[in-house]
C-alpha cells in the first residue's frame, strides 16, 4: 500500500531515493515555490552509465555519472524557473553498462492553492 517499490530488467540492482526526505512512492504536498531536492542511491551489478530524473514524460536531467563504478549517489534540486506550477510526478531511472535498467516508483507532488 505504500508504493515503495522499484523494478529492474532482471539484474539485482538495489536503488533508493527520496524527495525532500519522502521515500519513493510518496505523495508530497507543498507550496509551488518550495524546494524539491532529490537524494538518489543506486548499487548496480555492472557499471552504472546513466541516471535520469523524469517528470511528465520528459527527461529533466541526465545526472553526471563519474568514472566506472557499481555505486551511484547524487543530490539534485529541481529549481528550474519554469517548473510546473500544477500537480506533477517525478521518477528516477538508471541504466547499467550491460544494458540492465532500474525504474523507481514515482513521487506525486500535490501543490497547495496559493
PDB file of C-alpha atoms in Angstrom:
ATOM      1  CA  UNK A   1       0.000   0.000   0.000  1.00  0.00           C
ATOM      2  CA  UNK A   2       2.958   2.330   0.490  1.00  0.00           C
ATOM      3  CA  UNK A   3       4.009   2.103  -3.199  1.00  0.00           C
ATOM      4  CA  UNK A   4       7.686   1.950  -2.163  1.00  0.00           C
ATOM      5  CA  UNK A   5       8.986  -0.332  -4.846  1.00  0.00           C
ATOM      6  CA  UNK A   6      11.175  -0.373  -7.908  1.00  0.00           C
ATOM      7  CA  UNK A   7      11.602  -2.638 -10.910  1.00  0.00           C
ATOM      8  CA  UNK A   8      14.639  -3.931 -12.747  1.00  0.00           C
ATOM      9  CA  UNK A   9      15.102  -5.610 -16.080  1.00  0.00           C
ATOM     10  CA  UNK A  10      16.331  -8.712 -14.263  1.00  0.00           C
ATOM     11  CA  UNK A  11      19.626  -7.732 -12.633  1.00  0.00           C
ATOM     12  CA  UNK A  12      19.714  -7.485  -8.843  1.00  0.00           C
ATOM     13  CA  UNK A  13      20.149  -3.724  -8.758  1.00  0.00           C
ATOM     14  CA  UNK A  14      19.461  -2.030  -5.412  1.00  0.00           C
ATOM     15  CA  UNK A  15      18.070   1.501  -5.515  1.00  0.00           C
ATOM     16  CA  UNK A  16      16.619   4.048  -3.148  1.00  0.00           C
ATOM     17  CA  UNK A  17      15.770   7.736  -3.358  1.00  0.00           C
ATOM     18  CA  UNK A  18      13.966  10.483  -1.504  1.00  0.00           C
ATOM     19  CA  UNK A  19      12.292  13.743  -2.481  1.00  0.00           C
ATOM     20  CA  UNK A  20      12.547  16.259   0.369  1.00  0.00           C
ATOM     21  CA  UNK A  21      13.072  13.272   2.673  1.00  0.00           C
ATOM     22  CA  UNK A  22       9.964  11.429   1.433  1.00  0.00           C
ATOM     23  CA  UNK A  23      10.650   7.903   0.113  1.00  0.00           C
ATOM     24  CA  UNK A  24       9.750   6.720  -3.379  1.00  0.00           C
ATOM     25  CA  UNK A  25       6.046   6.151  -3.869  1.00  0.00           C
ATOM     26  CA  UNK A  26       5.111   9.079  -1.620  1.00  0.00           C
ATOM     27  CA  UNK A  27       2.574  11.787  -2.168  1.00  0.00           C
ATOM     28  CA  UNK A  28       4.302  15.060  -1.305  1.00  0.00           C
ATOM     29  CA  UNK A  29       2.238  18.150  -0.523  1.00  0.00           C
ATOM     30  CA  UNK A  30       3.966  21.509  -0.869  1.00  0.00           C
ATOM     31  CA  UNK A  31       3.678  25.109  -1.941  1.00  0.00           C
ATOM     32  CA  UNK A  32       4.559  25.854  -5.602  1.00  0.00           C
ATOM     33  CA  UNK A  33       7.822  27.622  -4.696  1.00  0.00           C
ATOM     34  CA  UNK A  34       9.032  25.079  -2.119  1.00  0.00           C
ATOM     35  CA  UNK A  35      12.316  23.297  -2.853  1.00  0.00           C
ATOM     36  CA  UNK A  36      12.302  19.850  -4.454  1.00  0.00           C
ATOM     37  CA  UNK A  37      15.541  18.072  -3.526  1.00  0.00           C
ATOM     38  CA  UNK A  38      16.229  14.512  -4.665  1.00  0.00           C
ATOM     39  CA  UNK A  39      18.702  12.184  -2.913  1.00  0.00           C
ATOM     40  CA  UNK A  40      19.469   9.118  -5.072  1.00  0.00           C
ATOM     41  CA  UNK A  41      21.486   5.969  -4.326  1.00  0.00           C
ATOM     42  CA  UNK A  42      21.949   3.051  -6.708  1.00  0.00           C
ATOM     43  CA  UNK A  43      24.055  -0.092  -6.285  1.00  0.00           C
ATOM     44  CA  UNK A  44      24.428  -1.966  -9.549  1.00  0.00           C
ATOM     45  CA  UNK A  45      25.739  -5.305 -10.733  1.00  0.00           C
ATOM     46  CA  UNK A  46      27.568  -3.699 -13.661  1.00  0.00           C
ATOM     47  CA  UNK A  47      28.942  -0.149 -14.007  1.00  0.00           C
ATOM     48  CA  UNK A  48      26.208   2.475 -13.928  1.00  0.00           C
ATOM     49  CA  UNK A  49      26.290   4.564 -17.103  1.00  0.00           C
ATOM     50  CA  UNK A  50      23.134   6.703 -16.987  1.00  0.00           C
ATOM     51  CA  UNK A  51      20.809   8.081 -14.310  1.00  0.00           C
ATOM     52  CA  UNK A  52      17.863  10.293 -15.207  1.00  0.00           C
ATOM     53  CA  UNK A  53      15.052  12.086 -13.431  1.00  0.00           C
ATOM     54  CA  UNK A  54      11.860  12.057 -15.490  1.00  0.00           C
ATOM     55  CA  UNK A  55       8.737  14.140 -14.991  1.00  0.00           C
ATOM     56  CA  UNK A  56       5.539  14.129 -17.011  1.00  0.00           C
ATOM     57  CA  UNK A  57       7.181  12.198 -19.879  1.00  0.00           C
ATOM     58  CA  UNK A  58      10.206  14.485 -20.146  1.00  0.00           C
ATOM     59  CA  UNK A  59      13.785  13.824 -19.026  1.00  0.00           C
ATOM     60  CA  UNK A  60      14.547  16.719 -16.685  1.00  0.00           C
ATOM     61  CA  UNK A  61      18.183  15.882 -16.067  1.00  0.00           C
ATOM     62  CA  UNK A  62      20.851  13.370 -17.010  1.00  0.00           C
ATOM     63  CA  UNK A  63      22.788  13.172 -13.760  1.00  0.00           C
ATOM     64  CA  UNK A  64      26.570  13.002 -14.167  1.00  0.00           C
ATOM     65  CA  UNK A  65      27.990   9.523 -13.698  1.00  0.00           C
ATOM     66  CA  UNK A  66      31.658   9.747 -12.731  1.00  0.00           C
ATOM     67  CA  UNK A  67      34.063   7.008 -13.762  1.00  0.00           C
ATOM     68  CA  UNK A  68      33.339   3.304 -13.854  1.00  0.00           C
ATOM     69  CA  UNK A  69      31.523   2.337 -10.677  1.00  0.00           C
ATOM     70  CA  UNK A  70      28.864  -0.053  -9.443  1.00  0.00           C
ATOM     71  CA  UNK A  71      27.687   2.614  -6.990  1.00  0.00           C
ATOM     72  CA  UNK A  72      25.982   5.933  -7.666  1.00  0.00           C
ATOM     73  CA  UNK A  73      24.949   8.674  -5.242  1.00  0.00           C
ATOM     74  CA  UNK A  74      23.762  12.160  -6.089  1.00  0.00           C
ATOM     75  CA  UNK A  75      21.665  15.075  -4.955  1.00  0.00           C
ATOM     76  CA  UNK A  76      19.697  17.176  -7.424  1.00  0.00           C
ATOM     77  CA  UNK A  77      17.286  20.052  -6.868  1.00  0.00           C
ATOM     78  CA  UNK A  78      14.531  20.921  -9.310  1.00  0.00           C
ATOM     79  CA  UNK A  79      14.967  24.652  -9.138  1.00  0.00           C
ATOM     80  CA  UNK A  80      14.060  25.366 -12.759  1.00  0.00           C
ATOM     81  CA  UNK A  81      12.484  28.795 -13.075  1.00  0.00           C
ATOM     82  CA  UNK A  82       9.685  27.479 -15.299  1.00  0.00           C
ATOM     83  CA  UNK A  83       8.970  24.238 -13.450  1.00  0.00           C
ATOM     84  CA  UNK A  84       5.315  23.208 -13.432  1.00  0.00           C
ATOM     85  CA  UNK A  85       3.034  25.030 -11.053  1.00  0.00           C
ATOM     86  CA  UNK A  86       0.423  22.277 -11.169  1.00  0.00           C
ATOM     87  CA  UNK A  87       0.428  18.797  -9.665  1.00  0.00           C
ATOM     88  CA  UNK A  88       3.341  16.797 -11.045  1.00  0.00           C
ATOM     89  CA  UNK A  89       5.025  13.380 -10.785  1.00  0.00           C
ATOM     90  CA  UNK A  90       8.735  12.502 -10.845  1.00  0.00           C
ATOM     91  CA  UNK A  91      10.583   9.204 -11.127  1.00  0.00           C
ATOM     92  CA  UNK A  92      14.181   8.016 -11.433  1.00  0.00           C
ATOM     93  CA  UNK A  93      15.525   5.538 -13.959  1.00  0.00           C
ATOM     94  CA  UNK A  94      19.056   4.233 -14.478  1.00  0.00           C
ATOM     95  CA  UNK A  95      20.940   2.023 -16.931  1.00  0.00           C
ATOM     96  CA  UNK A  96      23.995  -0.140 -16.447  1.00  0.00           C
ATOM     97  CA  UNK A  97      26.788  -0.855 -18.949  1.00  0.00           C
ATOM     98  CA  UNK A  98      25.370  -4.347 -19.538  1.00  0.00           C
ATOM     99  CA  UNK A  99      22.017  -2.848 -20.619  1.00  0.00           C
ATOM    100  CA  UNK A 100      20.063  -3.725 -17.471  1.00  0.00           C
ATOM    101  CA  UNK A 101      17.873  -0.943 -16.088  1.00  0.00           C
ATOM    102  CA  UNK A 102      16.064   0.082 -12.914  1.00  0.00           C
ATOM    103  CA  UNK A 103      12.932   2.254 -12.543  1.00  0.00           C
ATOM    104  CA  UNK A 104      11.871   3.671  -9.186  1.00  0.00           C
ATOM    105  CA  UNK A 105       8.286   4.323  -8.113  1.00  0.00           C
ATOM    106  CA  UNK A 106       7.317   7.942  -8.666  1.00  0.00           C
ATOM    107  CA  UNK A 107       6.611  10.711  -6.222  1.00  0.00           C
ATOM    108  CA  UNK A 108       3.389  12.632  -6.707  1.00  0.00           C
ATOM    109  CA  UNK A 109       3.709  16.313  -5.826  1.00  0.00           C
ATOM    110  CA  UNK A 110       0.391  17.895  -4.917  1.00  0.00           C
ATOM    111  CA  UNK A 111       0.620  21.661  -4.847  1.00  0.00           C
ATOM    112  CA  UNK A 112      -1.341  23.755  -2.404  1.00  0.00           C
ATOM    113  CA  UNK A 113      -3.512  26.546  -3.740  1.00  0.00           C
ATOM    114  CA  UNK A 114      -1.901  29.937  -3.275  1.00  0.00           C
TER     115      UNK A 114
END
